[in-house]
Coordinates of C-alpha atoms in Angstrom, one line a residue:
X1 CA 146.8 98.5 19.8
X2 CA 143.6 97.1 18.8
X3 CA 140.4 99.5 19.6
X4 CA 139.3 98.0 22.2
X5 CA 142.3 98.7 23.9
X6 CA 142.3 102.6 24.5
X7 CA 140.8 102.3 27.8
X8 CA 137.6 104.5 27.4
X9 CA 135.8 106.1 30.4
X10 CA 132.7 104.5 30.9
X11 CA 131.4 107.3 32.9
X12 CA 132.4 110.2 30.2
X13 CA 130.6 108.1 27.3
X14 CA 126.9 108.6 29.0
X15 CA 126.8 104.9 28.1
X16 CA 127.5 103.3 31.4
X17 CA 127.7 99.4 32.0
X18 CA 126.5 98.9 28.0
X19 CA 129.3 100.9 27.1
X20 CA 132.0 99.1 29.2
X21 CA 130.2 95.8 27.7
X22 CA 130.4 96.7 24.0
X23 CA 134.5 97.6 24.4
X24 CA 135.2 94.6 26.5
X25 CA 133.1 92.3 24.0
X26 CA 134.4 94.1 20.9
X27 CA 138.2 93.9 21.8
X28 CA 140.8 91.8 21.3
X29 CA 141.1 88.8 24.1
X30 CA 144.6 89.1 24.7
X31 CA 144.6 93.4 25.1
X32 CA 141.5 92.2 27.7
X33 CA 143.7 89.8 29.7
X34 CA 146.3 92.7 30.2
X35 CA 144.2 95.3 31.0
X36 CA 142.3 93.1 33.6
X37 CA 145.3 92.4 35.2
X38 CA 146.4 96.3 35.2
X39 CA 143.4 96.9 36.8
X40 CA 143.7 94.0 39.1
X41 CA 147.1 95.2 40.8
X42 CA 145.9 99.2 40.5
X43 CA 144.4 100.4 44.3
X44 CA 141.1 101.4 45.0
X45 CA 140.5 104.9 45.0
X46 CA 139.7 105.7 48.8
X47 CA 136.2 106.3 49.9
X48 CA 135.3 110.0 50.8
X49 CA 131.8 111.6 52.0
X50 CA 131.2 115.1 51.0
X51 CA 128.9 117.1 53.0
X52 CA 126.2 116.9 51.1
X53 CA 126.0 112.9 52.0
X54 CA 126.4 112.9 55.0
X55 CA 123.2 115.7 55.8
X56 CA 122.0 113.3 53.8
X57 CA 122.8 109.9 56.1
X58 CA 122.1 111.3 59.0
X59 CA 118.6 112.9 57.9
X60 CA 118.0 109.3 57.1
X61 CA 118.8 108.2 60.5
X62 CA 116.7 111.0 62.5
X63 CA 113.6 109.6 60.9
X64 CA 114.4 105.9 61.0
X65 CA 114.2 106.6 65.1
X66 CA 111.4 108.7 65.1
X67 CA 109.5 106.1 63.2
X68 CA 110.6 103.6 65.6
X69 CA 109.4 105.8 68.5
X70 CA 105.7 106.2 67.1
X71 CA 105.6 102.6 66.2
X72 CA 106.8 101.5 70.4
X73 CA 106.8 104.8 72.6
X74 CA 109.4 104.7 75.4
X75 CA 107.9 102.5 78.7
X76 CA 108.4 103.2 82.2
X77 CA 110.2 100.0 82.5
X78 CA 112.6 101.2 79.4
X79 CA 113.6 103.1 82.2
X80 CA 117.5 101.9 83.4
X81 CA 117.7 103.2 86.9
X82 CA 116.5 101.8 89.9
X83 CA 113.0 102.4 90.9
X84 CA 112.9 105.2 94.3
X85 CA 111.6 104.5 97.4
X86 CA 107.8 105.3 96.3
X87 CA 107.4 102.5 93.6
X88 CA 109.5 100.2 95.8
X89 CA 107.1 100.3 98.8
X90 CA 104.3 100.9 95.9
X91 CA 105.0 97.3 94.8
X92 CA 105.7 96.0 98.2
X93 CA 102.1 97.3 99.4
X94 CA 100.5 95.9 96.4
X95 CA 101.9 92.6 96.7
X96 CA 101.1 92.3 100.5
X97 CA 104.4 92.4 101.2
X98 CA 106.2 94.1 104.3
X99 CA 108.2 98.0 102.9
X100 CA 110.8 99.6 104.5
X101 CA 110.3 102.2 107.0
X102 CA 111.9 104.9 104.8
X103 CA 110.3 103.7 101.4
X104 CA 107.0 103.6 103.3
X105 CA 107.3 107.3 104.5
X106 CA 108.1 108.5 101.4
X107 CA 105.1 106.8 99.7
X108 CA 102.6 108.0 101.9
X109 CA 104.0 112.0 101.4
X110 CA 103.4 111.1 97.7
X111 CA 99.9 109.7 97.9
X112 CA 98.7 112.6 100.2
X113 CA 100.0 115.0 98.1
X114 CA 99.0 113.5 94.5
X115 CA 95.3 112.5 96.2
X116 CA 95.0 116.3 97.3
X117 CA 95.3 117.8 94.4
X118 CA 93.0 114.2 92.6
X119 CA 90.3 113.6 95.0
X120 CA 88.5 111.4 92.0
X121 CA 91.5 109.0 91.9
X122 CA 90.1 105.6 93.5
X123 CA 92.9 103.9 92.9
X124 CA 95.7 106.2 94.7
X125 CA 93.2 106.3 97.5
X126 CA 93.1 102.7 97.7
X127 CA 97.0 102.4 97.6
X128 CA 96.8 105.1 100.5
X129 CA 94.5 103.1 102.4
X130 CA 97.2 100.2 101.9
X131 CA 100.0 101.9 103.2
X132 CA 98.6 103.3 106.1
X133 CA 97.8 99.7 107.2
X134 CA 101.8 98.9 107.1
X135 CA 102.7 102.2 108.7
X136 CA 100.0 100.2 111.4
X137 CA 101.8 96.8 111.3
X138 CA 105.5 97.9 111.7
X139 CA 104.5 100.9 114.5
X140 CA 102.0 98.8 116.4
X141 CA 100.5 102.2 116.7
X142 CA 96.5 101.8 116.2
X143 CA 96.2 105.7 115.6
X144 CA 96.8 104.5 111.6
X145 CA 93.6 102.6 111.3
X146 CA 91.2 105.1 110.9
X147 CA 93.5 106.7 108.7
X148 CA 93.4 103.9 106.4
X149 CA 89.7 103.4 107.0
X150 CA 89.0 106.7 105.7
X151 CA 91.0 106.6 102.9
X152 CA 89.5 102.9 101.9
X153 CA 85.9 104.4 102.6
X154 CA 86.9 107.0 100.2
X155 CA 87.9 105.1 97.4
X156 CA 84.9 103.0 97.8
X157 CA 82.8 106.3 97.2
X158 CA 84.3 107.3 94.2
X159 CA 84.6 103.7 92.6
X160 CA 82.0 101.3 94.8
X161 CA 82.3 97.6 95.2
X162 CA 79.2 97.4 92.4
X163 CA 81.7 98.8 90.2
X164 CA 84.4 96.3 90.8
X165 CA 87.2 98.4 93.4
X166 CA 89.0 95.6 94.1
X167 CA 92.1 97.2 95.5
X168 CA 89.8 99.2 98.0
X169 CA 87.8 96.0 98.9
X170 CA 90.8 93.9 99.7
X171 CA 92.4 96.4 101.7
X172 CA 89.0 97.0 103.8
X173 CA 89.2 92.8 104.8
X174 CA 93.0 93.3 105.8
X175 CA 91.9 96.2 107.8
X176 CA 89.2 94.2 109.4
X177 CA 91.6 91.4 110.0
X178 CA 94.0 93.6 111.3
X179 CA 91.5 94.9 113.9
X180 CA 90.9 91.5 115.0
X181 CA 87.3 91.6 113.3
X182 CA 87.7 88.1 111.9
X183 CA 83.6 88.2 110.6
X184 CA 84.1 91.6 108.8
X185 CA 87.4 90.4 107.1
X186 CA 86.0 87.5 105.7
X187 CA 82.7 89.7 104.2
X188 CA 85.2 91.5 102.6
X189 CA 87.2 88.8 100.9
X190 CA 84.2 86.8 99.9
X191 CA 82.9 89.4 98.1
X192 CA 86.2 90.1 96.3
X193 CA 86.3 86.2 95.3
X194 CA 82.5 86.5 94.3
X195 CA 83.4 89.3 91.7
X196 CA 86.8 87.8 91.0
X197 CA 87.8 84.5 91.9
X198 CA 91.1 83.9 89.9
X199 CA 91.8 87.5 91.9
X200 CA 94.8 86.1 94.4
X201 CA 95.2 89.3 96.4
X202 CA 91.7 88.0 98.0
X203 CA 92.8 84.4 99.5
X204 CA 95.4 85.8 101.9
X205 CA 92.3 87.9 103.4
X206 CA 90.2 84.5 103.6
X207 CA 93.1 82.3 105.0
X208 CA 93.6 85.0 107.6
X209 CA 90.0 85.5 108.6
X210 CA 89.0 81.7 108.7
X211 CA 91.9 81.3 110.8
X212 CA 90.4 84.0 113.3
X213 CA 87.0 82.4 113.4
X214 CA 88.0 79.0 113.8
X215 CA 87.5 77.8 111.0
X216 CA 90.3 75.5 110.0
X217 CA 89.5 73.7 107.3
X218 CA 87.8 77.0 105.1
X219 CA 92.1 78.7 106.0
X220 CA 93.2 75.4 104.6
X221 CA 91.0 75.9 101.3
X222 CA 91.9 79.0 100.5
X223 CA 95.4 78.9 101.3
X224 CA 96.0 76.2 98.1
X225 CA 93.6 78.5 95.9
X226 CA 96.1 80.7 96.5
X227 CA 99.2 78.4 95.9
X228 CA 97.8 77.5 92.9
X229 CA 97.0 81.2 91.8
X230 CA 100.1 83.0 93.3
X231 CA 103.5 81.2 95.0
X232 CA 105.0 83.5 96.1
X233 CA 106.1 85.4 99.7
X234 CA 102.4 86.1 101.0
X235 CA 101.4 82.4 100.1
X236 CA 104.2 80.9 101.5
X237 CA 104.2 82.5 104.6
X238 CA 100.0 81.8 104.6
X239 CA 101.2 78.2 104.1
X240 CA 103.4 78.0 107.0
X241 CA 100.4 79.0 109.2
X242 CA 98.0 76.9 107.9
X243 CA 100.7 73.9 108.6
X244 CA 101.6 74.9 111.7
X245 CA 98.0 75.8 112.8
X246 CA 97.8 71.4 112.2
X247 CA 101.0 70.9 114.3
X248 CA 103.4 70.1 111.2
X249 CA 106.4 72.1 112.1
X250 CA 108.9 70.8 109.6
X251 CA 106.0 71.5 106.9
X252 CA 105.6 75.0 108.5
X253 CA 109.5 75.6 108.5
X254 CA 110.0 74.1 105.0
X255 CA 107.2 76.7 103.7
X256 CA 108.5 79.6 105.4
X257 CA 111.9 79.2 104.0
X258 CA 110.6 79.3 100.5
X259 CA 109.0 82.2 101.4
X260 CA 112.9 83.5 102.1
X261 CA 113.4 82.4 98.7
X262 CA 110.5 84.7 97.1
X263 CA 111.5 87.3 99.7
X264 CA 113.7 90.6 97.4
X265 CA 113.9 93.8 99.5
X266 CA 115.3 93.5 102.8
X267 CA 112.3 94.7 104.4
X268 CA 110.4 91.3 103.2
X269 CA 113.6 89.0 103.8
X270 CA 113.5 90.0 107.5
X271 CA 109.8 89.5 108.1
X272 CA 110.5 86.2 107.0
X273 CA 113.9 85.5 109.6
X274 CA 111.5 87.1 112.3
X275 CA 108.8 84.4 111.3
X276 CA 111.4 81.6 111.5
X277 CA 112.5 82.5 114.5
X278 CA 109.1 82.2 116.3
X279 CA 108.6 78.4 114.6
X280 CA 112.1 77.8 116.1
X281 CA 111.3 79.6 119.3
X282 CA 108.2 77.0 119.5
X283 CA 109.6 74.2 119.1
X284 CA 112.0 75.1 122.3
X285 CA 115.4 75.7 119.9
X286 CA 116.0 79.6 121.6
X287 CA 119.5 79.6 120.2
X288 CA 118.7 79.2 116.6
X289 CA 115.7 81.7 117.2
X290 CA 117.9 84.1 118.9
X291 CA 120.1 84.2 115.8
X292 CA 117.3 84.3 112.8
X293 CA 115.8 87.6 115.2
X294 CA 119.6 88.9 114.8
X295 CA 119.5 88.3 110.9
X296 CA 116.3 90.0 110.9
X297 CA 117.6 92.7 112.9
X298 CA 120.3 93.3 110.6
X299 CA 118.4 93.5 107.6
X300 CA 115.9 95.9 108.9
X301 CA 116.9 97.2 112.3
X302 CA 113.6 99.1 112.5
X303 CA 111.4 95.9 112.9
X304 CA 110.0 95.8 116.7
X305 CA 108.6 92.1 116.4
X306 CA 112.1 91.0 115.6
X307 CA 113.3 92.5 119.1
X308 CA 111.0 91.6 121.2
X309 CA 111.6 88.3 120.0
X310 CA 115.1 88.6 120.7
X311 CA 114.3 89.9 124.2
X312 CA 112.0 86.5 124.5
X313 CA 114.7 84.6 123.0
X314 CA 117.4 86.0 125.6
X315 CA 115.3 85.3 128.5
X316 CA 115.0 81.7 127.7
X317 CA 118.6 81.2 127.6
X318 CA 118.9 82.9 131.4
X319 CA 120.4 86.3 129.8
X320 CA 117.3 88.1 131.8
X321 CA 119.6 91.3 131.7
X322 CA 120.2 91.9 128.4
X323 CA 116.0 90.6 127.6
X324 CA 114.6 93.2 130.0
X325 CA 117.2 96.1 127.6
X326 CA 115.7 94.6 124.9
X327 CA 111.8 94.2 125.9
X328 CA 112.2 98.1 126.3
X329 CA 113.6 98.9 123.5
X330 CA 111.2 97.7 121.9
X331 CA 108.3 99.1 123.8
X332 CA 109.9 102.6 123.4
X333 CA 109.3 101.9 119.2
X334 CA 106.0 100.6 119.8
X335 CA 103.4 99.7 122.9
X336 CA 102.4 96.6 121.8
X337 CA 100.7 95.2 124.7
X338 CA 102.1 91.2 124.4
X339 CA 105.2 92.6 124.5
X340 CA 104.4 94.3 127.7
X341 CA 103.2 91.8 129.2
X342 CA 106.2 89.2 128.2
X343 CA 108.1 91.9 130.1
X344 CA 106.1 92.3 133.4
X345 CA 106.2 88.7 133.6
X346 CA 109.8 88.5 133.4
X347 CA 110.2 91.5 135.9
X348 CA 108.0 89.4 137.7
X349 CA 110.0 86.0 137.8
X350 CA 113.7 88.3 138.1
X351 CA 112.4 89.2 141.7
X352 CA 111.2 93.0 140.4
X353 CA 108.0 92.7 141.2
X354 CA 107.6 96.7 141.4
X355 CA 109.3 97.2 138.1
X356 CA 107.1 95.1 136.8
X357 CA 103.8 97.2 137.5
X358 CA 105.4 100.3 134.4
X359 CA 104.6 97.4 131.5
X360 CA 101.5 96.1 133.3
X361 CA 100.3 99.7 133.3
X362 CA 101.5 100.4 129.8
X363 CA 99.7 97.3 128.4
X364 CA 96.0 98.7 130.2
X365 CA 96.8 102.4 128.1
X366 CA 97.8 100.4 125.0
X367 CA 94.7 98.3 125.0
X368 CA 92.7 100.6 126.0
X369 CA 94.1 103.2 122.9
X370 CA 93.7 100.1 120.7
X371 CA 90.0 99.8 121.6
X372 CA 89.3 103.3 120.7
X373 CA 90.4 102.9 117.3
X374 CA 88.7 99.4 117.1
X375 CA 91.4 97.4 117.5
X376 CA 90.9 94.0 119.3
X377 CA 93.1 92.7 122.3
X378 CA 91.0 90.8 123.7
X379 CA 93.5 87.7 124.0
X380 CA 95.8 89.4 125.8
X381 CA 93.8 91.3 128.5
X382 CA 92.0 88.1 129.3
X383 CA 95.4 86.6 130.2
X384 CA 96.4 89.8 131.7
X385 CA 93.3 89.5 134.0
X386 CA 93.6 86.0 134.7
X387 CA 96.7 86.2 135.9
X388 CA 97.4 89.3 137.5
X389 CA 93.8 90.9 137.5
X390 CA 90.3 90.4 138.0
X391 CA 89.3 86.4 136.6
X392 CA 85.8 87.4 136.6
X393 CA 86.5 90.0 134.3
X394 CA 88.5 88.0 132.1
X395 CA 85.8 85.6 132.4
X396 CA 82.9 87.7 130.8
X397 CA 85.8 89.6 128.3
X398 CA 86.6 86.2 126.6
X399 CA 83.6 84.7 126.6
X400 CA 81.8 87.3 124.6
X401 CA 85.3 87.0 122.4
X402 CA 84.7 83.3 122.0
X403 CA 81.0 84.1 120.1
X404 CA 82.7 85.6 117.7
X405 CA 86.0 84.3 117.2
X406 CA 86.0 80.6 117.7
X407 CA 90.0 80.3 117.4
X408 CA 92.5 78.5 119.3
X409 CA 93.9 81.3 121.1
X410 CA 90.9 82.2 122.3
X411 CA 89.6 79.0 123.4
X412 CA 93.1 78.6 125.0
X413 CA 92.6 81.9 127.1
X414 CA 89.4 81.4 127.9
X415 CA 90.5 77.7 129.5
X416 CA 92.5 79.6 131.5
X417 CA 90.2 82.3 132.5
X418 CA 87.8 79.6 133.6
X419 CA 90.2 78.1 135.4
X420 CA 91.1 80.8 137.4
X421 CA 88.2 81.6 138.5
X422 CA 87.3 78.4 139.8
X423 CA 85.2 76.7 137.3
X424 CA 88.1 73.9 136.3
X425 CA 84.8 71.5 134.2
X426 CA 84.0 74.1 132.0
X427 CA 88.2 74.9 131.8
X428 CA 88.5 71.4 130.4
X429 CA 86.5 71.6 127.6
X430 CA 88.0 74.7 126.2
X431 CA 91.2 73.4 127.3
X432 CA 91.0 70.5 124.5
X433 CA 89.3 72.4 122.0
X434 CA 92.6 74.3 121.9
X435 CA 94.9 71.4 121.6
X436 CA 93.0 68.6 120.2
X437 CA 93.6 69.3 116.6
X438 CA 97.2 69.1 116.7
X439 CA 98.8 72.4 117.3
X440 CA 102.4 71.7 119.7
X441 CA 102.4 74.8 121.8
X442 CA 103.9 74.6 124.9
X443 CA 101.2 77.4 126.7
X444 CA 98.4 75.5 125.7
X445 CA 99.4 72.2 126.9
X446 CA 101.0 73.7 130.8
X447 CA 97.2 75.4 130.9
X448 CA 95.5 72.0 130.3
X449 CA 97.8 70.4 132.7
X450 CA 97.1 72.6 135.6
X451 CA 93.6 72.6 135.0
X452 CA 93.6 68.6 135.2
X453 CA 95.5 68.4 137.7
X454 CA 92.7 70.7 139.7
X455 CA 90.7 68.1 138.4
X456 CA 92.1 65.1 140.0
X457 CA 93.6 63.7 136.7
X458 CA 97.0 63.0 137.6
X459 CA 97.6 61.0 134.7
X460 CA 96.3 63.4 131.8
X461 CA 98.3 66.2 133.8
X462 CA 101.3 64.6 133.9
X463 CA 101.2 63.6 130.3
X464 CA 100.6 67.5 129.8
X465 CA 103.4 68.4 131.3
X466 CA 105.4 66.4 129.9
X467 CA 104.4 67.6 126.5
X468 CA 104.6 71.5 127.4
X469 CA 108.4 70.9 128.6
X470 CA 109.2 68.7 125.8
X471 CA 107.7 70.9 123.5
X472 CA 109.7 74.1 124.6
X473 CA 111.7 73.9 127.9
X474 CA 111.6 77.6 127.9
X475 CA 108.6 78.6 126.8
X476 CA 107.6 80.9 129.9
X477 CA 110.1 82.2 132.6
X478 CA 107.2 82.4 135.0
X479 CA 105.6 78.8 133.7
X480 CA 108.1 76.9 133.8
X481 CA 109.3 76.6 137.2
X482 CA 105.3 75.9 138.0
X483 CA 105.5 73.2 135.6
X484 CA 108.3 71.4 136.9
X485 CA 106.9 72.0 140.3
X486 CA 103.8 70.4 139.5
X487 CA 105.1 67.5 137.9
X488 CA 107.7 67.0 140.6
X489 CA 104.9 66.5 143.4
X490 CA 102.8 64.3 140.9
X491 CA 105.5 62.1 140.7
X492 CA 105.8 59.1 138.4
X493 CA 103.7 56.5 138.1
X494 CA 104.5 53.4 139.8
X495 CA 106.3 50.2 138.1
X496 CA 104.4 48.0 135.7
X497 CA 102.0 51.3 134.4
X498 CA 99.2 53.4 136.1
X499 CA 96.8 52.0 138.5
X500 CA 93.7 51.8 136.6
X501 CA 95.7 49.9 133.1
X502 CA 97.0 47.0 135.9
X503 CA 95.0 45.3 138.0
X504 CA 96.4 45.0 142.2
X505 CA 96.2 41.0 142.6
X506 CA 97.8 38.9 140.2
X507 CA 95.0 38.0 137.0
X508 CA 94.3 34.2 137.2
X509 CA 92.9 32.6 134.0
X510 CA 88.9 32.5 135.0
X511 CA 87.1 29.0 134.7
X512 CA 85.1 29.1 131.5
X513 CA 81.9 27.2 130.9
X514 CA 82.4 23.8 129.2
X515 CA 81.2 23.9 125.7
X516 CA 78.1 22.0 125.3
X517 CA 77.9 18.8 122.9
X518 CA 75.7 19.0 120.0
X519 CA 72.8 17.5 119.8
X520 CA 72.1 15.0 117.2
X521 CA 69.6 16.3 114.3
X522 CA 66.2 14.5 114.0
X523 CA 64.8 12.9 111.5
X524 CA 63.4 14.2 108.5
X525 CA 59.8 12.9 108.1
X526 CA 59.0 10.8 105.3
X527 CA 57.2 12.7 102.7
X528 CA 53.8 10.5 101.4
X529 CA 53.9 9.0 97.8
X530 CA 51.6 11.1 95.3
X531 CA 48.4 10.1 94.7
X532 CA 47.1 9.4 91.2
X533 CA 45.7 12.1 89.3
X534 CA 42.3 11.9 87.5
X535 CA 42.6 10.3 84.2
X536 CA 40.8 13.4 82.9
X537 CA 44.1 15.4 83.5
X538 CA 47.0 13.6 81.7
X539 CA 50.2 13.2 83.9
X540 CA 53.5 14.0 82.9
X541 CA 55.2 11.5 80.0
X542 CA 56.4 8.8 81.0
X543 CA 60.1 8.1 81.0
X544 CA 61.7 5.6 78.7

């Protein structure tokens, strides 16, 4: 065998690789062939780790990690489990979205207790401040206003407006909104849009407030700022109010259900079927509101605006029984006097007159409770008077509303109020400030009716009445029998159109003066031939 053949260790010669390539390039070719193919059908010797390597690996691994933690710490939202009930009502606060009762609780307890022990944390007072305003809107109880207005206030001290506490500032206009202190709200949210304007938690402040003052078109404004900063839940459902405010109920509908879309927690999705049960409830469809009030019962069975408006619902399809069960259920959640009034009335037109006197009473503590903590229900005891009080008093009450709030309701009311009391001239003109621009609510147009009719104005009542039973043939169980009466003795108008568009004798073509014939046109005098100048001055050339 030739020398290159012996088959040296490569390893025991210290030589390595080199040595390997001297003996393979230094042997015979044929010896090399055989060898390769020795080694070729030989196995691989298995792999083993010793101790000593594997310390080794895995020491390698602990500080590849820990470099990878200093380089990206660990986030909150690294975090796989659900978020608790805090941070969910957290982010449903903060968005302006509705939280469930139990998430809202629990929020609350934790702000009070963190803010206690952190009295120079602006921003947790603010979020405080904004989740006593919900605990306001899903309890109707006014006692959680000057909660949140202390804890606003005391954000605002720590951090002021100068300084740029937007969260506090916002929540203030809400609060002011929520009061029913239209003027106030909107300070508020023009100064956050002064300081901020690409800020969208402002704009739902402003469409709110403008809509309170009257101001329609500023609502309108803001509400497509805030489309165009934010879709989403709170500017959908601002959307459907500004389009229903203008009497476009598909356009209303349409925007509320994307708000459905946007909606996540259940909490949010049934403020939305409760809000699409009152567009349904106006346009006079009670069995399709009856059912989005169910959904929204089911998804939060703790919401009391979604049972009264099943109670409402019941009574306009004749199920007064089960309404009046329903009207106090929902008053023993929350006293919230339309609700109590909703109920007297129907007492009222089931024959219960005496029953009827626990919600009337009821809705004079509520409102009265409500005024102490500033809260403004003025509407509703103006229509309470009128009807079943003192219309002086209601008088004077929504008149000193109407300076300040220039809105439909109120203008509607006050119509009312007028009315009642004997004053139908003055009625009139409030009566079609409230429904002139468009709105299809069947209240407004019965009040406009019967104060025409007082009038004289059989026609424009009759058209009125027309419209409030066409509009929602259900829309009061008091109301409506009066409408129906009234119309009924009106009566139609006779054949071939009202009096006043048809004249009583037949119309006979009238006898027309003759055109007269033109005269002929006179004569043009002649003009006199020019006289020759002065040869001093030389004419014009002749022609040749």
């Amino acid at each position: 065998m030739a020398f290159g053949a012996i088959g040296v260790n490569t390893a025991a010669t210290g030589f390595g690789h080199l040595g390997e390539l001297f003996i393979l390039t230094h042997s015979d070719p044929m010896d090399r062939i055989d060898r390769i193919d020795e080694e070729a059908q030989r196995p691989a010797p298995p792999v083993t780790f010793t101790g000593r390597k594997t310390l080794v690996a895995a020491g390698i691994a602990v500080v590849l990690i820990a470099g990878a933690l200093l380089i990206r710490p660990a986030r909150q939202g690294d975090d796989a489990r659900p978020p608790g009930p805090t941070e969910r009502a957290a982010s449903a606060v903060g968005m302006g979205a509705p939280a469930a009762a139990v998430d809202l609780t629990a929020l609350v307890a934790d702000r009070e207790k963190w803010v206690a022990g952190h009295p120079k944390d602006d921003a947790s007072w603010a979020v405080l401040g904004a989740a006593y305003l919900e605990q306001a809107r899903r309890t109707a109880e006014p006692a959680w206003y000057p909660k949140a207005e202390k804890a606003l206030k005391r954000s605002l001290e720590v951090r002021p407006a100068e300084k740029g506490n937007l969260d506090a500032m916002t929540g203030m206009g809400t609060l002011a909104n929520a009061r029913g202190d239209f003027g106030t709200g909107k300070k508020w949210g023009e100064l956050v849009r002064a300081q901020a304007p690409k800020r969208w938690t402002a704009y739902p402040v402003l469409v709110d407030a403008y809509t309170g003052l009257g101001d329609y078109k500023g609502a309108e404004r803001s509400m497509e700022q805030l489309l165009d900063l934010r879709p989403g839940l709170a500017a959908f459902v601002r959307a459907s109010q500004v389009y229903r405010d203008r009497g476009w109920r598909e356009d209303a509908t349409m925007a509320m259900e994307h708000a459905g879309g946007a909606a996540k927690s259940p909490a949010e999705k049934a403020y939305v079927l409760f809000r699409l049960g009152e567009l349904s409830w106006e346009r006079g469809d009670a069995a399709q509101a009856l059912r989005q009030y169910e959904g929204a019962l089911r998804a939060d069975p703790a919401q009391v605006e979604a049972l009264g408006g099943r109670a409402r619902a019941l009574a306009g399809l004749g199920r007064g029984g089960e309404a009046v069960r329903d009207y106090r259920m929902a008053l023993g959640r929350a006293q919230v006097p339309r609700l109590a009034l909703e109920l007297g009335e129907l007492l009222d037109a089931l024959g219960r007159g005496d029953e009827a006197k626990v919600p009337y009473d009821m809705l004079r503590a509520s409102a009265a409770r409500g005024a102490a903590d500033g809260v403004n229900e003025a509407v509703v005891l103006g229509l309470f008077e009128a009807d079943h009080g003192d219309p002086a008093v209601a008088v004077r009450r929504l008149t000193q509303e109407w300076s300040r709030h220039k809105g439909m309701q109120v203008a509607d009311a006050l119509a009312w109020a007028l009315h009642k009391a004997g004053d139908d001239p003055a009625a009139l003109e409030y009566a079609k400030k409230s429904t002139d621009r468009g709105v299809r609510s069947a209240e407004f147009a019965f009040h406009r009716a019967m104060i025409e009719r007082s009038l004289g104005d059989d026609a424009g009542a009759r058209r009125h009445l027309e419209e409030a039973l066409r509009t929602n043939p259900r829309f009061s169980p008091v109301r409506v029998p009066q409408a129906k009466e009234a119309l009924a003795s009106i009566g139609q108008p006779p054949a071939g159109g009202p009096e006043n568009m048809q004249p009583r004798t037949p119309w006979v073509a009238p006898e027309l003066p003759k055109a007269a014939k033109p005269k002929p046109a006179a004569a043009k005098p002649k003009q006199p031939a020019p006289k020759p100048k002065p040869s001093g001055h030389p004419g014009p050339p002749a022609r040749t």
